[in-house]
Amino acid sequence: MSTIKTVQVKTKNKAVVDFIKAEIQNKKERHAKIVESITPEIIQNLKAMKKIAISVK
Amino acid sequence: MQSPLSRYPFQPLGEGVFFFVTDNGNYFTVEIIRNVRNFNDNELLCNGGNVFEISFNQSIYDKKQDQDATDTLLHIITINILASGDTAIFYFVCDSSDSLHRGAARSRLFDLWFISIQKFTPGLRKYNFRIPADEDNGYYFVCMLIFENHPKHDEYIKEFELSLHKNFSKR
């Protein structure tokens, strides 16, 4: 059994296309909001964790 | 949070939301969120609420590939798939807002990534639904990940395809 299959949707459907476009836009807006919520402390903590990880290797 | 596969430490920001920053200051956000709102009218597609949407974004579009960032992204996706169990279903809408051509390229890239994910989830299968666009001769891609031993595997794929022919969303 192949593990990746392609299913061709033959019908052009404006409602489906509009839905996909809206989903892509919603996704962009959600991710932009996540980035807005990132504080400098979170960045500093992640960078510090990376340094610790490198030092214990 | 870090593991041998995760090259950058990442921070959970809420249920199914993750963040990491790369050495060159690129911010990556990853979402693996329970999302059945698109299937509200269809009990089979809702899968008992066990459907997750995968999405991610980066703050800088960098043509140079950062393998450490890819490894971290795949690690986050893989651990979430493993934690969700064999009956969970995942879908991913390929971004094609820049062009349909790039959307198709992202779908092919996700095929390659899937092979890496599958090393840890051997029963997982990937379905790429190619949906004709209303402009040009291109396609939109919606990808689905489902385990082959899901009790309704075949029914689910057929119903999902049928919903794309009819009307994906009846919100």
mmCIF file of C-alpha atoms in Angstrom:
data_model
loop_
_atom_site.group_PDB
_atom_site.id
_atom_site.type_symbol
_atom_site.label_atom_id
_atom_site.label_comp_id
_atom_site.label_asym_id
_atom_site.label_seq_id
_atom_site.Cartn_x
_atom_site.Cartn_y
_atom_site.Cartn_z
ATOM 1 C CA MET A 1 0.000 0.000 0.000
ATOM 2 C CA SER A 2 1.468 3.333 -1.055
ATOM 3 C CA THR A 3 1.742 5.712 1.864
ATOM 4 C CA ILE A 4 1.062 8.899 -0.142
ATOM 5 C CA LYS A 5 -1.916 9.088 -2.471
ATOM 6 C CA THR A 6 -3.249 11.919 -4.569
ATOM 7 C CA VAL A 7 -6.985 12.324 -4.944
ATOM 8 C CA GLN A 8 -8.009 14.471 -7.866
ATOM 9 C CA VAL A 9 -11.160 16.472 -7.243
ATOM 10 C CA LYS A 10 -12.706 16.882 -10.694
ATOM 11 C CA THR A 11 -15.510 19.287 -9.960
ATOM 12 C CA LYS A 12 -14.747 22.998 -9.893
ATOM 13 C CA ASN A 13 -16.598 24.325 -6.896
ATOM 14 C CA LYS A 14 -16.516 28.026 -6.088
ATOM 15 C CA ALA A 15 -17.724 27.450 -2.524
ATOM 16 C CA VAL A 16 -14.820 25.083 -1.845
ATOM 17 C CA VAL A 17 -12.274 27.455 -3.393
ATOM 18 C CA ASP A 18 -13.667 30.397 -1.414
ATOM 19 C CA PHE A 19 -13.488 28.301 1.729
ATOM 20 C CA ILE A 20 -9.823 27.388 1.103
ATOM 21 C CA LYS A 21 -8.896 31.023 0.442
ATOM 22 C CA ALA A 22 -10.625 32.047 3.685
ATOM 23 C CA GLU A 23 -8.840 29.292 5.616
ATOM 24 C CA ILE A 24 -5.443 30.442 4.311
ATOM 25 C CA GLN A 25 -6.225 34.025 5.310
ATOM 26 C CA ASN A 26 -7.512 32.968 8.763
ATOM 27 C CA LYS A 27 -4.363 30.946 9.282
ATOM 28 C CA LYS A 28 -2.134 33.939 8.491
ATOM 29 C CA GLU A 29 -4.072 36.144 10.912
ATOM 30 C CA ARG A 30 -3.901 33.540 13.706
ATOM 31 C CA HIS A 31 -0.151 33.164 13.319
ATOM 32 C CA ALA A 32 0.352 36.935 13.272
ATOM 33 C CA LYS A 33 -1.534 37.127 16.596
ATOM 34 C CA ILE A 34 0.679 34.406 18.079
ATOM 35 C CA VAL A 35 3.810 36.364 17.118
ATOM 36 C CA GLU A 36 2.317 39.513 18.708
ATOM 37 C CA SER A 37 1.960 37.586 21.973
ATOM 38 C CA ILE A 38 5.657 36.643 22.107
ATOM 39 C CA THR A 39 7.403 38.518 24.902
ATOM 40 C CA PRO A 40 11.144 39.348 25.035
ATOM 41 C CA GLU A 41 11.374 36.992 28.044
ATOM 42 C CA ILE A 42 10.232 34.042 25.922
ATOM 43 C CA ILE A 43 12.902 34.817 23.322
ATOM 44 C CA GLN A 44 15.590 35.186 25.989
ATOM 45 C CA ASN A 45 14.577 31.903 27.654
ATOM 46 C CA LEU A 46 14.698 29.997 24.369
ATOM 47 C CA LYS A 47 18.113 31.442 23.498
ATOM 48 C CA ALA A 48 19.392 30.542 26.974
ATOM 49 C CA MET A 49 18.067 26.985 26.584
ATOM 50 C CA LYS A 50 19.861 26.684 23.253
ATOM 51 C CA LYS A 51 23.143 27.763 24.847
ATOM 52 C CA ILE A 52 22.724 25.231 27.654
ATOM 53 C CA ALA A 53 21.922 22.488 25.118
ATOM 54 C CA ILE A 54 25.077 23.299 23.158
ATOM 55 C CA SER A 55 27.242 23.388 26.300
ATOM 56 C CA VAL A 56 26.143 19.906 27.450
ATOM 57 C CA LYS A 57 26.784 18.268 24.056
ATOM 58 C CA MET B 1 11.575 21.599 25.776
ATOM 59 C CA GLN B 2 14.168 19.835 23.642
ATOM 60 C CA SER B 3 14.952 16.363 22.352
ATOM 61 C CA PRO B 4 17.743 14.985 20.149
ATOM 62 C CA LEU B 5 15.484 15.571 17.118
ATOM 63 C CA SER B 6 14.532 19.088 18.100
ATOM 64 C CA ARG B 7 17.437 21.342 17.112
ATOM 65 C CA TYR B 8 15.933 24.496 18.556
ATOM 66 C CA PRO B 9 14.242 24.623 21.960
ATOM 67 C CA PHE B 10 10.554 25.417 21.575
ATOM 68 C CA GLN B 11 7.958 26.956 23.826
ATOM 69 C CA PRO B 12 4.352 25.729 24.110
ATOM 70 C CA LEU B 13 2.119 28.825 24.189
ATOM 71 C CA GLY B 14 -1.217 27.122 24.757
ATOM 72 C CA GLU B 15 -2.977 23.928 23.755
ATOM 73 C CA GLY B 16 -1.515 22.921 20.394
ATOM 74 C CA VAL B 17 0.406 26.171 19.885
ATOM 75 C CA PHE B 18 4.216 26.226 19.778
ATOM 76 C CA PHE B 19 6.930 28.774 19.106
ATOM 77 C CA PHE B 20 10.654 28.698 18.426
ATOM 78 C CA VAL B 21 13.247 31.154 17.187
ATOM 79 C CA THR B 22 16.148 30.240 14.905
ATOM 80 C CA ASP B 23 19.759 31.407 15.080
ATOM 81 C CA ASN B 24 19.095 34.019 12.381
ATOM 82 C CA GLY B 25 16.113 35.446 14.267
ATOM 83 C CA ASN B 26 13.355 33.773 12.261
ATOM 84 C CA TYR B 27 10.213 33.269 14.375
ATOM 85 C CA PHE B 28 8.360 30.002 13.748
ATOM 86 C CA THR B 29 4.816 29.487 14.969
ATOM 87 C CA VAL B 30 3.212 26.053 14.831
ATOM 88 C CA GLU B 31 -0.420 25.149 15.455
ATOM 89 C CA ILE B 32 -1.823 21.648 15.815
ATOM 90 C CA ILE B 33 -5.286 22.498 16.977
ATOM 91 C CA ARG B 34 -8.480 20.515 17.340
ATOM 92 C CA ASN B 35 -10.693 21.839 14.599
ATOM 93 C CA VAL B 36 -14.032 20.351 13.608
ATOM 94 C CA ARG B 37 -15.828 23.612 12.931
ATOM 95 C CA ASN B 38 -15.676 22.964 9.191
ATOM 96 C CA PHE B 39 -17.387 19.595 9.572
ATOM 97 C CA ASN B 40 -20.198 20.492 11.930
ATOM 98 C CA ASP B 41 -22.855 19.043 9.708
ATOM 99 C CA ASN B 42 -21.133 15.708 9.209
ATOM 100 C CA GLU B 43 -20.712 13.212 12.047
ATOM 101 C CA LEU B 44 -18.262 10.992 10.155
ATOM 102 C CA LEU B 45 -15.941 13.857 9.216
ATOM 103 C CA CYS B 46 -16.024 15.196 12.801
ATOM 104 C CA ASN B 47 -14.449 11.873 13.897
ATOM 105 C CA GLY B 48 -15.717 12.311 17.453
ATOM 106 C CA GLY B 49 -13.950 15.672 17.687
ATOM 107 C CA ASN B 50 -10.593 14.040 17.050
ATOM 108 C CA VAL B 51 -9.600 16.118 14.000
ATOM 109 C CA PHE B 52 -6.635 18.480 14.099
ATOM 110 C CA GLU B 53 -5.521 21.206 11.742
ATOM 111 C CA ILE B 54 -1.760 21.550 11.285
ATOM 112 C CA SER B 55 -0.403 24.943 10.285
ATOM 113 C CA PHE B 56 2.804 26.869 10.674
ATOM 114 C CA ASN B 57 4.338 30.146 9.648
ATOM 115 C CA GLN B 58 7.694 31.901 9.729
ATOM 116 C CA SER B 59 8.393 35.588 10.163
ATOM 117 C CA ILE B 60 11.118 35.741 7.502
ATOM 118 C CA TYR B 61 10.788 34.088 4.125
ATOM 119 C CA ASP B 62 14.299 32.718 3.739
ATOM 120 C CA LYS B 63 15.209 30.833 0.565
ATOM 121 C CA LYS B 64 18.188 29.261 2.301
ATOM 122 C CA GLN B 65 16.945 26.144 4.014
ATOM 123 C CA ASP B 66 17.584 25.924 7.750
ATOM 124 C CA GLN B 67 17.658 22.171 8.371
ATOM 125 C CA ASP B 68 17.608 22.702 12.136
ATOM 126 C CA ALA B 69 14.347 24.649 11.801
ATOM 127 C CA THR B 70 12.858 21.886 9.619
ATOM 128 C CA ASP B 71 13.924 19.231 12.157
ATOM 129 C CA THR B 72 12.339 21.209 14.987
ATOM 130 C CA LEU B 73 9.117 21.696 13.047
ATOM 131 C CA LEU B 74 8.917 17.984 12.195
ATOM 132 C CA HIS B 75 9.680 17.068 15.790
ATOM 133 C CA ILE B 76 6.778 19.202 17.066
ATOM 134 C CA ILE B 77 4.384 17.729 14.501
ATOM 135 C CA THR B 78 5.538 14.140 15.154
ATOM 136 C CA ILE B 79 5.233 14.250 18.952
ATOM 137 C CA ASN B 80 1.737 15.704 18.646
ATOM 138 C CA ILE B 81 0.655 12.983 16.212
ATOM 139 C CA LEU B 82 2.062 10.306 18.529
ATOM 140 C CA ALA B 83 0.317 11.850 21.539
ATOM 141 C CA SER B 84 -3.052 11.990 19.775
ATOM 142 C CA GLY B 85 -3.388 8.247 19.085
ATOM 143 C CA ASP B 86 -4.280 6.136 16.043
ATOM 144 C CA THR B 87 -7.824 7.431 15.700
ATOM 145 C CA ALA B 88 -6.840 11.084 15.297
ATOM 146 C CA ILE B 89 -6.974 12.674 11.850
ATOM 147 C CA PHE B 90 -4.892 15.653 10.755
ATOM 148 C CA TYR B 91 -5.326 18.025 7.863
ATOM 149 C CA PHE B 92 -3.271 20.791 6.367
ATOM 150 C CA VAL B 93 -4.292 23.468 3.873
ATOM 151 C CA CYS B 94 -1.283 24.370 1.697
ATOM 152 C CA ASP B 95 -0.724 28.106 1.563
ATOM 153 C CA SER B 96 -0.981 29.304 -2.029
ATOM 154 C CA SER B 97 -1.675 32.969 -1.343
ATOM 155 C CA ASP B 98 1.536 33.920 -3.166
ATOM 156 C CA SER B 99 0.869 31.618 -6.145
ATOM 157 C CA LEU B 100 -0.765 28.293 -6.963
ATOM 158 C CA HIS B 101 2.605 27.110 -8.259
ATOM 159 C CA ARG B 102 4.191 27.716 -4.845
ATOM 160 C CA GLY B 103 1.240 26.051 -3.142
ATOM 161 C CA ALA B 104 1.905 22.925 -5.235
ATOM 162 C CA ALA B 105 5.611 23.108 -4.331
ATOM 163 C CA ARG B 106 4.676 23.249 -0.630
ATOM 164 C CA SER B 107 2.545 20.155 -1.065
ATOM 165 C CA ARG B 108 5.529 18.316 -2.600
ATOM 166 C CA LEU B 109 7.767 19.530 0.239
ATOM 167 C CA PHE B 110 5.248 18.228 2.756
ATOM 168 C CA ASP B 111 5.439 14.839 0.976
ATOM 169 C CA LEU B 112 9.171 14.758 1.751
ATOM 170 C CA TRP B 113 8.591 15.823 5.341
ATOM 171 C CA PHE B 114 5.919 13.161 5.694
ATOM 172 C CA ILE B 115 8.518 10.469 4.952
ATOM 173 C CA SER B 116 10.534 11.750 7.944
ATOM 174 C CA ILE B 117 7.438 11.846 10.177
ATOM 175 C CA GLN B 118 6.475 8.344 9.087
ATOM 176 C CA LYS B 119 9.698 6.858 10.478
ATOM 177 C CA PHE B 120 8.091 7.385 13.908
ATOM 178 C CA THR B 121 4.477 6.753 12.814
ATOM 179 C CA PRO B 122 4.715 3.835 10.350
ATOM 180 C CA GLY B 123 0.949 3.310 10.063
ATOM 181 C CA LEU B 124 0.276 6.879 9.005
ATOM 182 C CA ARG B 125 -0.952 7.564 5.460
ATOM 183 C CA LYS B 126 -1.047 10.842 3.549
ATOM 184 C CA TYR B 127 -3.733 11.883 1.087
ATOM 185 C CA ASN B 128 -3.278 14.928 -1.130
ATOM 186 C CA PHE B 129 -6.576 16.328 -2.375
ATOM 187 C CA ARG B 130 -5.994 18.350 -5.554
ATOM 188 C CA ILE B 131 -8.756 20.888 -5.928
ATOM 189 C CA PRO B 132 -9.147 22.821 -9.186
ATOM 190 C CA ALA B 133 -8.727 26.567 -8.739
ATOM 191 C CA ASP B 134 -11.234 29.026 -10.102
ATOM 192 C CA GLU B 135 -8.476 30.854 -11.951
ATOM 193 C CA ASP B 136 -5.626 29.635 -14.198
ATOM 194 C CA ASN B 137 -5.139 25.901 -14.544
ATOM 195 C CA GLY B 138 -3.683 25.394 -11.095
ATOM 196 C CA TYR B 139 -4.809 23.557 -8.016
ATOM 197 C CA TYR B 140 -5.227 24.074 -4.320
ATOM 198 C CA PHE B 141 -3.979 21.309 -2.050
ATOM 199 C CA VAL B 142 -5.522 20.017 1.149
ATOM 200 C CA CYS B 143 -3.481 17.230 2.739
ATOM 201 C CA MET B 144 -4.812 14.686 5.202
ATOM 202 C CA LEU B 145 -2.957 12.364 7.553
ATOM 203 C CA ILE B 146 -4.830 9.296 8.784
ATOM 204 C CA PHE B 147 -3.676 5.988 10.236
ATOM 205 C CA GLU B 148 -4.298 2.952 8.041
ATOM 206 C CA ASN B 149 -5.823 1.096 11.003
ATOM 207 C CA HIS B 150 -8.367 3.850 11.675
ATOM 208 C CA PRO B 151 -11.659 1.923 11.917
ATOM 209 C CA LYS B 152 -13.312 4.185 9.321
ATOM 210 C CA HIS B 153 -10.273 4.860 7.124
ATOM 211 C CA ASP B 154 -11.864 4.109 3.728
ATOM 212 C CA GLU B 155 -15.224 5.670 4.574
ATOM 213 C CA TYR B 156 -13.552 8.808 5.836
ATOM 214 C CA ILE B 157 -11.453 9.356 2.697
ATOM 215 C CA LYS B 158 -14.495 8.824 0.463
ATOM 216 C CA GLU B 159 -16.656 11.169 2.537
ATOM 217 C CA PHE B 160 -13.980 13.855 2.612
ATOM 218 C CA GLU B 161 -13.614 13.687 -1.169
ATOM 219 C CA LEU B 162 -17.376 13.790 -1.580
ATOM 220 C CA SER B 163 -17.574 16.856 0.651
ATOM 221 C CA LEU B 164 -15.073 18.599 -1.641
ATOM 222 C CA HIS B 165 -17.326 17.883 -4.617
ATOM 223 C CA LYS B 166 -20.403 19.136 -2.816
ATOM 224 C CA ASN B 167 -19.644 21.891 -0.382
ATOM 225 C CA PHE B 168 -16.772 21.592 2.059
ATOM 226 C CA SER B 169 -18.208 24.021 4.536
ATOM 227 C CA LYS B 170 -21.865 24.606 5.351
ATOM 228 C CA ARG B 171 -21.247 27.099 8.088
#
